[in-house]
Amino acid sequence: MDVDKLRSEQDTAPNRLRALAQNRIAIEGISAEIDGGRFAAKAIAGTPFLVEADIFGDGHDVIDAAVQWRKRDGDDWSEAPLSFIENDRWRGLVTFGEIGPWQISLVAWRDLFSTWRRDTKKKIAAGQQVSLELEEGRQLVEAAQRAAKAHHPGLAELCVQLAKATRDSELAEILLSRQAGQRMKEAGPRTNLSRSHHVIDVWTDRPAAAFSAWYELMPRSQTRDPLRHGKLADVIERLPYVRDLGFDVLYFPPIHPIGLTNRKGPNNALAAGPSDPGSPYAIGSKEGGHDAIHPELGTLADFDRLVGVANELGLEIALDFAIQCSPDHPWIKQHPEWFDWRPDGSLKFAENPPKKYEDIVNVHFYRDAIPGLWYQLRDVVLFWISHGVRIFRVDNPHTKPFPFWEWLIGEVRAIEPATIFLAEAFTRPKVMMRLAKLGFSQSYSYFTWRNTKRELEDYLSELIAGDARNVMRPNFFANTPDINPLYLQQSGRPGFRTRLVLAATLAGNYGIYNGFEICEAAAVPGKEEYLDSEKYQIRVWDMEQPGNIRDDIILINRLRREHPALRSFESLRFYNAWNDKILYYGKSDPAANSFLLFHVNLDPHEPQEADFEVPLWEFGLPDEASIEVEDLLHGNHFTWHGKRHRIRLEPNERPYAIWRLYPPGVPRP
Amino acid sequence: MDVDKLRSEQDTAPNRLRALAQNRIAIEGISAEIDGGRFAAKAIAGTPFLVEADIFGDGHDVIDAAVQWRKRDGDDWSEAPLSFIENDRWRGLVTFGEIGPWQISLVAWRDLFSTWRRDTKKKIAAGQQVSLELEEGRQLVEAAQRAAKAHHPGLAELCVQLAKATRDSELAEILLSRQAGQRMKEAGPRTNLSRSHHVIDVWTDRPAAAFSAWYELMPRSQTRDPLRHGKLADVIERLPYVRDLGFDVLYFPPIHPIGLTNRKGPNNALAAGPSDPGSPYAIGSKEGGHDAIHPELGTLADFDRLVGVANELGLEIALDFAIQCSPDHPWIKQHPEWFDWRPDGSLKFAENPPKKYEDIVNVHFYRDAIPGLWYQLRDVVLFWISHGVRIFRVDNPHTKPFPFWEWLIGEVRAIEPATIFLAEAFTRPKVMMRLAKLGFSQSYSYFTWRNTKRELEDYLSELIAGDARNVMRPNFFANTPDINPLYLQQSGRPGFRTRLVLAATLAGNYGIYNGFEICEAAAVPGKEEYLDSEKYQIRVWDMEQPGNIRDDIILINRLRREHPALRSFESLRFYNAWNDKILYYGKSDPAANSFLLFHVNLDPHEPQEADFEVPLWEFGLPDEASIEVEDLLHGNHFTWHGKRHRIRLEPNERPYAIWRLYPPGVPRP
């Protein structure tokens, strides 16, 4: 090897070297960077978004860091400081002002003046002579003044003070003052300014994407006579009931024309009788497909009226987006290339061998279905958006291609960024997470099958940590037309109250399917299916029947609206209550002085009691401190003295308790 | 919104849509992808490299996957299969044939024929009519035959067989045969072939990067008279001793000219006497700098001779790369722009306020030091490479800029890919990890301060998991000239044997600094510094003194060479021994039938005993099975019956035990 030859080549690329020398400060492990920047993180407009990263330089110099943000591909970056936490981790908050695509970038730099101050203070404390150091400090300030892009009055004044100072003691007093530190932080140079590797995308939604209470009903069951098909007009009559319960979103399974071929009968019977309505998921008939209304429900004009009345009442309508077709769907003749055909020329039905679903046909998404089908499906969504719908519950998205969803959600949001998509994917954890990363605003969850204290603590802890925290927003449905949970089949009324409180206070988004409020749990034996399911027949509901839990629903939905802590999913913390049947947790929004604690008896049969710890440490209080507390169920105020207390929860009287804490300095009402 | 208008625009970009529709199979969470592809993973030439990823498609179709690799930017990809493990995780092995830069990429696809076979078997088992299905299966094979890029005799034969089959039973037998499945796996189409988001870089080192035993000595102490400066010629005399101990690498602290200005005296005294040799880390004098040999050690010719003799003996020489300078270093006059100067024109010494290091000056790396200093430092490394050195222990890399290291290591390896860099960074965990990601081949570790069972299990578990597994290769030095561990100061001889065994069998790379073999532990009171440290004076060593642990060192280094399990750092597993003073672990290389177990008494003062579990389950054996075992310290063979056994380890006789297991099918010698 000829080292001299190498040496002669070395000066040809100094600028390349200068470029490589950039980013002297390491910025890595950024919490908002999902899969190396492949996917966008999610935020809520107007709500502070937490950004964390590992930031560190070489050596022992003081560094500083900030997070910057802008509208995607915009020009101007806004900036907020990052603060050191521990172990090289830094943290800051960004608030995105409006919905849509945003970007963040992290910057960090060496803060030479702070390093100088730290070291000079140590030398003075050790009694060392620091005349030269003080001169160096003066030069740092003067250089900052010369380099500042804009006039900074504080810096100018500092320079004037320094010019007048003649003795070391004067120089030291000026340079080591808090004011000089502050001014140099503001206006001093950012030496070795470094930037995070990627600009990171953050999709910002409206608040309803993260905080909403859903009620689900079948429009055709809004009738008092099982032989009379409920209509959209009947649903309009029903809206005040839903609103009075305190819900934000009213969601319908598909309302499109239902196919006749191989129509299912009650309880999923293979053959339907002549008056059986069929499954609303067998979409499409000669009356139309995904952009039509089932004629027995009414007309598009009825639907528009329904949306209008709902909006006036403060309710949003959510529709089902279920891509499968009945064998009678118009697309099958119009676009045979979107479907699978068998060697004998017949249509391939849906199946899960050896089970067959002969009332359903699936489209395929590739081959000649690109681009026609994709645009068609996008236009279905846009069609309902043009009729006032902004929320779509997507049926089984995990059985449709991932690239399709990423494209569809992007296309729709480019036109209507307020659109919310809820992924109804009950499948493996990584598949659910992928759908969330692709852009689904909300996700169905495993909540329905998480019943014990350990299961709930583990699952929730997983959801509020890691990438899930920035990507996946669970919607805790307590039941659905497809899920009549075993727990509720065996729990009676206390269990319904328990599961309601858990769903509504653990997650930001939650929902119930009608019948829950009257503790409906009759099941197909041995299954989590409802007996006489509305999926296959019209049901008449009496929501006034005794034993209903409407008071609980109204109370919980009111507390959700009144207490900012409940909007903050990520603030969830589990605390110690020494009984495995009592789940004990807290939520908080310190900026709004909102601190809540929850005790829930998970045992619907027996009273449970437990000692528990009041988390005084969260407020910097010692174990023997007192704290003011309000019982949000009964309204009384009192004081908890010390950390350890005891609670008893009786399933039939009080299966749960909710407390508001007033730490010192927070005014009581 | 005008949905019709959108519809009319939709056909303008079908190819864009087809491009977006690619990568239908999700490939994510790739173990070898470091920081989203920002850094290269590390592998060893000739050693299987484990690749894991989450791979899954939509729906329920069978998928398959493979890992591909090539030399960086090469044309031809090699390929190995990935296998499903659980929870959507897949795993495969890649073996890179030579050192240098490689790339991997993961591919996955829908396997329509396997899906067809799975479903058709279910239908047949359920007694369903499958004539149409069999026809579909035939068409899949025929389509594969038509689409195959190269002639595949097996596929052609399959088609001939199918053409002759007339009855369903014949078709079923052919299509569902193992042979048809195998042929379609080999030659069938890869539907929806998807590729991982990035091509991932993997830097491949020679084996010594991951598996080496280091011995450190000060050349100037290779003398029998403290007044006679040891020479490189003396070191040559010493080589057989080091080789006989079984070491691979002999490492010297800096061997360059030592400055006179502010030279340190014995025990770090501020003033040196006229005959004091000074610290070898105060590099540079009028005799030269980083590319010169300290005249009292000898000449460059002596060094070349030393390297030659060492290589003949199978020893590699490792040099220290310490960038700091003495105030007498030639660079200071030649390149004042590489140094910091104070307002009075004086040179800025190294300091850690209020401490001052007046025998040392640090270069700075930015401003006018780019590009000159960077090229100069690169050329220093290349200079020693041109003199036969391939291993550099880098002094305090964490106090030099990260971009500098990434550049320097890249430049050096482009010329000599066999170069190994050991990062001597005892600093915060994320900084150490960053240096490993930047390209350092090996890293000093916290091993020196991990003494208890819990500490060792936690630390090692961290090192063999996550990104650390693919990036950081620890080098477990049991002591260094800078670290005289408290544990060894208090442990006596048994503790030295214990720490030797831990260092040499837990990590792939380990080292000792001379004196360890004679249990030297005299300390500056209250510090982890050696008394009369060789850093500041010449010491004369008597390695023959009684109580030395050379037999242990020779034994352990021999076992490391003989047993492939010891080369496999990542195979480390901790097992149950019910005593907190007994560390119990195993290492294995199943391909080489090499299975070892280790018991180490961490208590240097008292005998310890414990029940322990023989990990029969690792070989699929039941708890009551028997297994053949060899005591590698004493050579005797016997049989362990059942899972539970007991061991006693006496600090002065046998502080450790090492066992080789012979599970069923593995021949005993």
PDB file of C-alpha atoms in Angstrom, chain A residues 291 331 334-335 338 371-381 407, chain B residues 7 10:
ATOM      1  CA  ASP A 291     -73.729   3.129  -3.288  1.00  0.00           C
ATOM      2  CA  TRP A 331     -70.577  -5.404 -10.385  1.00  0.00           C
ATOM      3  CA  GLN A 334     -70.480  -5.125 -15.153  1.00  0.00           C
ATOM      4  CA  HIS A 335     -66.973  -6.170 -14.134  1.00  0.00           C
ATOM      5  CA  TRP A 338     -63.011  -8.205 -10.580  1.00  0.00           C
ATOM      6  CA  PRO A 371     -57.095   0.009 -11.567  1.00  0.00           C
ATOM      7  CA  GLY A 372     -60.876  -0.294 -12.049  1.00  0.00           C
ATOM      8  CA  LEU A 373     -61.866  -1.950  -8.785  1.00  0.00           C
ATOM      9  CA  TRP A 374     -59.587   0.194  -6.681  1.00  0.00           C
ATOM     10  CA  TYR A 375     -61.010   3.418  -8.066  1.00  0.00           C
ATOM     11  CA  GLN A 376     -64.535   2.028  -7.761  1.00  0.00           C
ATOM     12  CA  LEU A 377     -64.043   1.244  -4.083  1.00  0.00           C
ATOM     13  CA  ARG A 378     -62.490   4.616  -3.439  1.00  0.00           C
ATOM     14  CA  ASP A 379     -65.455   6.230  -5.139  1.00  0.00           C
ATOM     15  CA  VAL A 380     -67.867   4.289  -2.933  1.00  0.00           C
ATOM     16  CA  VAL A 381     -66.242   5.867   0.089  1.00  0.00           C
ATOM     17  CA  TRP A 407     -53.658   3.763  -1.178  1.00  0.00           C
TER      18      TRP A 407
ATOM     19  CA  ARG B   7     -64.057   8.809 -11.802  1.00  0.00           C
ATOM     20  CA  GLN B  10     -59.040   7.624 -12.584  1.00  0.00           C
TER      21      GLN B  10
END
